[in-house]
Structure formats: structure tokens, C-alpha cells
Amino acid sequence: MPATRTVTSDPARNADRVLLAATRHSAGHAAAILVCSLVSAAAALAEPAVLGHTLDLLLAGDARAPRWAALCAALITADLLLDAAVAQLTGVANARTTAWLRTRSLDRLLRAAPHHAARFAPGDLATRLTANATEAGTVPATAAAAVASVLPPLGALVALFLIDWRTAAAFLAGVPLLWLLLRAFAAHSSDSVARYQAAQARIADRLVEALTGAGTVAAAGTAARERRRVLAPLPELAEEGRRMWRVYGSAVARSGVLLPTLVCLVLAVGGLRLAAGAIGVGDLLAVSRYAALAAGVGAVAGLLGALVRGRGAARRTAEPLTLPPLAHGDGGLPPDGPGTLELRGVTVVRDGAPVLRDVDVVLPGGARVAVVGRSGAGKSVFAAVAGRLTDPDEGRVLLDGVPLDAVDERTLRREVGYAFARPALFGATVAQALAFGAYAPAGPAVRAAARAAGADGFVRRLPGGYDTPLARAPLSGGELQRLGLARAFAHAGRLLILDDATSSLDTVTEREVERALARDVRPGTRLVVAHRLSSASRADLVVWLEGGRVRAVGPHPVLWEDPAYRAVFAAAPPPDAPAPDGGAARGPASGGSAR
């Protein structure tokens, strides 16, 4: 089955789609923000007219003045309460949207094939899921506030027309300049935000690399060099940050000159109309308030800047969502199947180059199969395809006659287990780390798996035994591998794949683990990515890969007759040495490596 390829699309359009979906997720809160903001804007628009009329009534000594004064107080109180409600709703909406973006991105990352997820470096990914997701999460609430923020300036402009059209015309004279100002602000901000976020991600990624290799850095005495490397993008980050502030400061400065000038112009026109007797004192008060509200269109620049930053952040947050998920079927596997594995015409392409080519092989159920080859031959990709950590670009993989892509995920992960060269442990304690998987085996089964992997002894010596927190369990490379093996043994299904999972074990321990695997772990097919000659010599069958193709499949003693096969192992005996008898390899060859 051809693999699902990474979705490619216009980043801006994809970000807009994600933001639209995020807005739908927080639609209730965004709608409440919009409604409260609109009602608040309506109250703000009513205030100048009510204040002006109240002033006229007070000056005239009208008995209705107290009632209108009470109405003014009610409008001001409502405005304050609505602003508080908007602030509360905005905080909740931002949190909900941010959580949704992070959850969706993380879910897609975990559902994608590992080689697709590896496109994103750890530091860059951390930035996308933290700072960028937080900023993108503000967009729905900000958009609702931005829509509502247009009402006061427009309503104020209409009110100016109703009071005296000349006052509105005075304000409209500066609107073209204000439009050009906002447009330039949005264009320049978008470019700066994108550059700033990219530099921020590079620093985070380099920092994660340095922390991961802290031991190597300390041993090499290159801490100062690493510090310079990590902080190398800092000048660019600072420059883009300053550029954003310059753009923002320029917009604020220009609007700070333009908008007060417009307000003064409106007031001047209003004063002239008052002197001419065309409007009253209350009308002039209303004109002054409406001119200030109309000038509030400058506040749109702040909201526009937040939307620009949020959209830029959404572009980065949305990229993991373009990863194709590894889709699963809803079928099962034959009960009590032996674990027969078939690869039919399997081809896998990475970065435009095939790493496996036309692989056709049938591995009998219950067999111990070693996969050998020089570095770059495609062994780990073979193991990944065999257990469906990834799909082939061409061909099919079947387990007990059933295509792996037709099997439901839970069944597949119960029946196919993995152990890796550098296992990652998850859980609060050692026991939880060993039980981690598609299902949680009982305590006795976990301890039995640890004994089979040769881990029980050192685990019991830990301060809390199996209940020792992982953070307080210092582990060597070999101990970490044995815990990884124990976890795999505890979840062993009909197919167990060991991808260089014993490379850090000494030869004696490796042999003990192999005996326990044959004796104490659920029977099934064992697929072992082998670098040591000893591992290949003890296998029932060997798959020999060369340049991504299957060079040969057969028992190790038969393949050993081929000098090219012997050359795969760096510490192999000379070509005229007798072939091993299938037991443990003798002499230095037992520790040989195919690296």
C-alpha cells in the first residue's frame, strides 16, 4: 500500500483553516465576548448623548434631570461590568483555544509515522507547542474584540452626522491617512513577527541539543563554544524585536498626532457651530465625547497587531497538523496465529531515495530471524515496516496473512512489540515504566519480564525497588536497555521486534537474555536487527540486506560460506576460517559489530 504522504499546502491558508476550526471550538466564548463587547460599545455610544441631554436639563432646571443623571450612572456601571465580563471571558477563551491547538498538534504528532514527526527538531517543536500556541490561542477572542471595536468609532461618526454633519466631515478628512497608517502597520508587523518566531525557535532547538549532550559538552570542555552557538541567533532575535517595536512605535506616534488633531478639528468645528447657535451646550459636550470615541479607531491598531502576531504563530502551530496520520483498519488477526510475517514488493523512500527496494520475504511463525547488513543497508527501516511504525511507499506487509494496515490499532500494538537501542521510559516509577504499553500487565508479570531481561537484580537494589521514581534511578546504558527489553517482554505478542536492543549488553548477559526470551516469554516470531556475529549465529534464519535489497535469506551457517556475508561483520574471522556451528561464536568474533 502506498504510504500517505505529508500534506503540502499554502502555510497562510492552512493557518487560517486551523484558526477557523479553533474559533469554532471556542465559538460560545467568542460569541459571548462579541455580544458583551457590542453591548458595552452600545452603552459607550449612548453615554455622550445621555450626558449631553442631562447637561441641558440641568442647565434648564428641568425636573427630569435627576432621572437622566441616574440613567448616566447606570450606563457607566453597565459599561464597567461588561468590560469585566469581557476580560473574564477572554481569559477562558484564550486558555481553551490554546489547549485545543496544543492537543490537536500533539495528537497528530503522535499519530504520525515517527520519520514524519522527526521533521520537527525538539526545541523548535517545544516553541511551536508553547509560545506559538499561546499566541495563536488569542486569535478568536481578539477577533471578536476587534469586530466589536469597530462599532464605537462608526457609531460615533454616525452620531456626529446626526448632531451636525460638519463635525463628521471634519473627522472624515483624516480617515484616508489613518487607513494608510493601519495598512502599513499590518504589512510590516507580519514580516517582523515571522522572523522573530523563527529565530526564537532556532535558539530553543539549539538549547535542547546542548542540554541533551551536556555530558559530552562538559567532557570536551566546549561549554563556552556551545553557549555562543546556542545564542548565535540572539542578535537577529533582538533586531526583529526592536523592529517590531519600531513599527508599533511609529504607528502609535503617528496615530498619537493624527487622532488628537482630528479631535481638535472636530471640537473647533463644533465650537463654531455653537457660536452660530446651530447646536447647544449639551450637543457640544456630546460632540467632544463622540469625537473621542471616533478617534478610538486607533485602538484597532493594537488589536490588528495582536491578530497579525497570532496568525503568524498559528502558521507555525499548524504545521504539525499537516503530518499524515498512520491510519488503521478495524480488522483483527487470526486467533493463536504463529506470527508469520510477509513483505511483498516493499519499497520505502526517504528524501527521494529508496532505502528499501522490492523486498520480498516470508518469515515463518515462531522463528528467530536476524536482520543483518552494513550501516545504511536499511535494517531499522525494515524493522519499522515489519511492525508498522511506518508504511511502505509500495508493497504490503502481512502478519498471519492479514495486511497490517487492515488491523485495528489496539490489536496491532498488543500483538506486535518493540525494543529499541535507546528506549524511552514513561511513567512515574520503574514499575509503571515497565507496564507502559497498549495494556498494563499485572505486577507479577512485570517482575517476570524484568527477570527475563536480566533487570530484576539491579531494580531490587534501587532505593525503592520497583517503586523507585524514574528521576531517582540512575541507569547505565546496559541497564536502560534491559528495562526496555523488560517492557517489551511484558507486552510480547506474536511478533517481537528487537531493533539493536542488546547493543549495550555484554556477551554473557546477551546470551542469558536470549535464553530467557526463548524460555520465559510468550512464544512467537522474533525479528532481531543484529550487529553482532553472535546474534546472527544463534538465529534460525538470517535476512541479509545490502543497499536496501535482500541479498539473501537463509540459515547463518549457509550464508557464512559467502565471503561477502562474512565481510559484513567488522571483527569476522578470516575468509578461510571454518563456519560456526550455530552456537555462540568463539573468540573475538563474538563481540563483532556491523557498524
Short mmCIF file of C-alpha atoms in Angstrom, two decimals, residues 259-474:
data_model
loop_
_atom_site.label_atom_id
_atom_site.label_comp_id
_atom_site.label_asym_id
_atom_site.label_seq_id
_atom_site.Cartn_x
_atom_site.Cartn_y
_atom_site.Cartn_z
CA LEU A 259 -6.10 61.38 16.11
CA PRO A 260 -5.81 64.26 18.63
CA THR A 261 -5.53 66.63 15.66
CA LEU A 262 -8.79 65.23 14.29
CA VAL A 263 -10.47 65.57 17.70
CA CYS A 264 -9.31 69.20 17.96
CA LEU A 265 -10.56 69.86 14.46
CA VAL A 266 -13.97 68.39 15.31
CA LEU A 267 -14.14 70.43 18.52
CA ALA A 268 -13.19 73.59 16.62
CA VAL A 269 -15.96 73.00 14.13
CA GLY A 270 -18.36 72.23 16.99
CA GLY A 271 -17.37 75.42 18.79
CA LEU A 272 -18.02 77.46 15.68
CA ARG A 273 -21.43 75.81 15.29
CA LEU A 274 -22.19 76.55 18.97
CA ALA A 275 -21.23 80.19 18.47
CA ALA A 276 -23.50 80.31 15.44
CA GLY A 277 -26.37 78.94 17.53
CA ALA A 278 -26.68 75.79 15.39
CA ILE A 279 -26.08 73.46 18.36
CA GLY A 280 -26.43 73.71 22.14
CA VAL A 281 -24.01 73.25 25.03
CA GLY A 282 -25.16 69.67 25.54
CA ASP A 283 -24.62 68.98 21.86
CA LEU A 284 -21.07 70.32 22.10
CA LEU A 285 -20.41 68.00 25.07
CA ALA A 286 -21.75 65.09 23.03
CA VAL A 287 -19.62 66.15 20.04
CA SER A 288 -16.49 66.14 22.21
CA ARG A 289 -17.28 62.67 23.55
CA TYR A 290 -18.19 61.27 20.14
CA ALA A 291 -15.03 62.72 18.62
CA ALA A 292 -13.01 60.86 21.29
CA LEU A 293 -14.91 57.65 20.52
CA ALA A 294 -14.36 58.09 16.78
CA ALA A 295 -10.66 58.59 17.49
CA GLY A 296 -10.72 55.22 19.23
CA VAL A 297 -10.34 53.66 15.80
CA GLY A 298 -6.64 53.98 16.53
CA ALA A 299 -7.05 51.27 19.18
CA VAL A 300 -7.81 48.93 16.31
CA ALA A 301 -4.08 49.08 15.52
CA GLY A 302 -3.30 47.25 18.77
CA LEU A 303 -5.89 44.56 18.06
CA LEU A 304 -4.71 44.33 14.46
CA GLY A 305 -1.15 43.81 15.68
CA ALA A 306 -2.31 41.04 18.03
CA LEU A 307 -4.16 39.36 15.16
CA VAL A 308 -1.08 39.59 12.93
CA ARG A 309 1.11 38.04 15.64
CA GLY A 310 -1.49 35.36 16.36
CA ARG A 311 -1.84 34.46 12.70
CA GLY A 312 1.93 34.21 12.35
CA ALA A 313 2.08 31.98 15.42
CA ALA A 314 -0.81 29.88 14.07
CA ARG A 315 1.18 29.31 10.89
CA ARG A 316 3.89 27.62 12.97
CA THR A 317 1.49 25.83 15.32
CA ALA A 318 -0.48 24.46 12.37
CA GLU A 319 2.48 22.85 10.61
CA PRO A 320 2.42 19.65 12.73
CA LEU A 321 -1.25 19.30 11.79
CA THR A 322 -0.23 18.74 8.17
CA LEU A 323 1.52 15.48 9.09
CA PRO A 324 -0.37 12.49 7.66
CA PRO A 325 -1.71 10.17 10.37
CA LEU A 326 -0.89 6.49 10.25
CA ALA A 327 -4.44 5.30 9.61
CA HIS A 328 -5.57 1.92 10.94
CA GLY A 329 -8.23 -0.50 9.85
CA ASP A 330 -10.85 -2.16 12.01
CA GLY A 331 -9.93 -5.80 11.41
CA GLY A 332 -8.32 -8.36 13.66
CA LEU A 333 -5.75 -11.14 13.44
CA PRO A 334 -6.39 -14.89 13.39
CA PRO A 335 -6.54 -16.19 16.97
CA ASP A 336 -3.42 -18.04 18.09
CA GLY A 337 -1.59 -17.18 14.87
CA PRO A 338 2.07 -18.21 14.81
CA GLY A 339 3.30 -14.78 13.71
CA THR A 340 4.16 -15.46 10.07
CA LEU A 341 5.49 -12.23 8.57
CA GLU A 342 5.41 -11.45 4.85
CA LEU A 343 6.85 -8.48 2.99
CA ARG A 344 5.63 -8.34 -0.61
CA GLY A 345 7.30 -5.94 -3.02
CA VAL A 346 8.11 -3.48 -0.24
CA THR A 347 9.81 -0.25 -1.25
CA VAL A 348 10.45 2.61 1.17
CA VAL A 349 11.64 6.04 0.03
CA ARG A 350 13.24 8.67 2.25
CA ASP A 351 14.17 12.14 0.97
CA GLY A 352 13.63 11.00 -2.60
CA ALA A 353 15.97 8.00 -2.35
CA PRO A 354 14.88 4.37 -1.79
CA VAL A 355 16.18 2.81 1.42
CA LEU A 356 14.36 -0.49 0.81
CA ARG A 357 13.78 -1.77 -2.72
CA ASP A 358 11.42 -4.54 -3.85
CA VAL A 359 11.77 -6.56 -0.67
CA ASP A 360 10.03 -9.93 -0.93
CA VAL A 361 10.45 -12.21 2.04
CA VAL A 362 8.40 -14.67 4.10
CA LEU A 363 9.46 -15.26 7.71
CA PRO A 364 7.90 -18.37 9.29
CA GLY A 365 5.93 -18.02 12.51
CA GLY A 366 7.81 -18.78 15.70
CA ALA A 367 11.23 -18.32 14.12
CA ARG A 368 14.07 -16.21 15.45
CA VAL A 369 15.11 -14.05 12.49
CA ALA A 370 18.21 -11.85 12.38
CA VAL A 371 18.37 -8.88 10.02
CA VAL A 372 21.98 -8.05 9.16
CA GLY A 373 23.79 -5.70 6.82
CA ARG A 374 26.26 -2.87 6.75
CA SER A 375 25.39 0.55 8.09
CA GLY A 376 22.79 2.15 5.82
CA ALA A 377 21.58 -1.16 4.42
CA GLY A 378 18.04 -0.43 5.65
CA LYS A 379 17.84 -2.66 8.73
CA SER A 380 15.99 -0.28 11.03
CA VAL A 381 13.60 0.73 8.25
CA PHE A 382 12.96 -2.99 7.64
CA ALA A 383 12.13 -3.35 11.35
CA ALA A 384 9.89 -0.26 11.29
CA VAL A 385 7.93 -1.53 8.29
CA ALA A 386 7.66 -5.04 9.76
CA GLY A 387 5.81 -3.76 12.83
CA ARG A 388 4.07 -0.87 11.05
CA LEU A 389 5.77 2.04 12.68
CA THR A 390 5.68 3.29 9.11
CA ASP A 391 4.04 2.22 5.85
CA PRO A 392 5.91 1.25 2.68
CA ASP A 393 5.64 3.52 -0.32
CA GLU A 394 4.99 0.42 -2.40
CA GLY A 395 4.07 -3.13 -1.48
CA ARG A 396 2.34 -4.71 1.52
CA VAL A 397 3.22 -6.22 4.86
CA LEU A 398 1.15 -9.10 6.23
CA LEU A 399 1.05 -10.78 9.63
CA ASP A 400 -0.52 -14.23 9.63
CA GLY A 401 -2.00 -13.43 6.24
CA VAL A 402 -3.62 -10.13 7.26
CA PRO A 403 -2.32 -6.80 5.87
CA LEU A 404 -1.07 -4.70 8.77
CA ASP A 405 -2.92 -1.60 7.56
CA ALA A 406 -6.22 -3.51 7.90
CA VAL A 407 -5.67 -4.34 11.59
CA ASP A 408 -7.13 -2.06 14.27
CA GLU A 409 -4.54 -0.16 16.28
CA ARG A 410 -5.20 -1.78 19.65
CA THR A 411 -4.90 -5.30 18.28
CA LEU A 412 -1.78 -4.42 16.31
CA ARG A 413 0.01 -2.93 19.33
CA ARG A 414 -0.97 -5.87 21.56
CA GLU A 415 0.38 -8.39 19.06
CA VAL A 416 3.49 -6.54 17.83
CA GLY A 417 6.08 -5.45 20.39
CA TYR A 418 9.27 -3.42 20.06
CA ALA A 419 12.50 -2.93 21.97
CA PHE A 420 14.98 -0.27 20.86
CA ALA A 421 18.67 0.52 21.27
CA ARG A 422 17.86 3.70 23.23
CA PRO A 423 14.49 3.08 24.87
CA ALA A 424 12.47 5.97 26.29
CA LEU A 425 10.86 5.21 29.64
CA PHE A 426 7.46 6.67 30.56
CA GLY A 427 5.87 6.59 33.99
CA ALA A 428 6.43 7.89 37.49
CA THR A 429 8.15 4.75 38.78
CA VAL A 430 10.19 1.88 37.39
CA ALA A 431 7.21 -0.46 37.68
CA GLN A 432 4.98 1.95 35.75
CA ALA A 433 7.64 2.32 33.07
CA LEU A 434 7.78 -1.47 32.59
CA ALA A 435 3.97 -1.74 32.49
CA PHE A 436 3.66 1.12 29.96
CA GLY A 437 2.05 -0.05 26.73
CA ALA A 438 -1.18 -0.93 24.96
CA TYR A 439 -2.27 -2.68 28.15
CA ALA A 440 -0.89 -2.76 31.70
CA PRO A 441 0.24 -6.23 32.80
CA ALA A 442 -0.08 -7.20 36.46
CA GLY A 443 2.80 -6.79 38.89
CA PRO A 444 3.94 -10.44 38.83
CA ALA A 445 4.07 -10.38 35.01
CA VAL A 446 6.17 -7.19 35.12
CA ARG A 447 8.64 -8.75 37.56
CA ALA A 448 8.84 -11.94 35.50
CA ALA A 449 9.63 -9.86 32.40
CA ALA A 450 12.32 -7.99 34.35
CA ARG A 451 13.89 -11.29 35.40
CA ALA A 452 13.86 -12.49 31.81
CA ALA A 453 15.61 -9.29 30.70
CA GLY A 454 18.22 -9.55 33.47
CA ALA A 455 16.89 -6.37 35.11
CA ASP A 456 15.31 -7.71 38.29
CA GLY A 457 18.58 -7.76 40.27
CA PHE A 458 19.59 -4.13 39.80
CA VAL A 459 15.97 -2.92 40.10
CA ARG A 460 15.66 -4.54 43.53
CA ARG A 461 18.84 -2.79 44.61
CA LEU A 462 17.33 0.63 43.85
CA PRO A 463 16.22 2.66 46.92
CA GLY A 464 12.55 1.85 46.41
CA GLY A 465 12.87 -1.24 44.24
CA TYR A 466 10.21 -1.29 41.56
CA ASP A 467 8.54 1.73 43.17
CA THR A 468 11.64 3.90 42.76
CA PRO A 469 10.82 7.15 40.89
CA LEU A 470 12.47 7.15 37.48
CA ALA A 471 14.07 10.51 38.21
CA ARG A 472 15.92 8.90 41.17
CA ALA A 473 17.02 5.79 39.28
CA PRO A 474 20.42 6.45 37.67
#
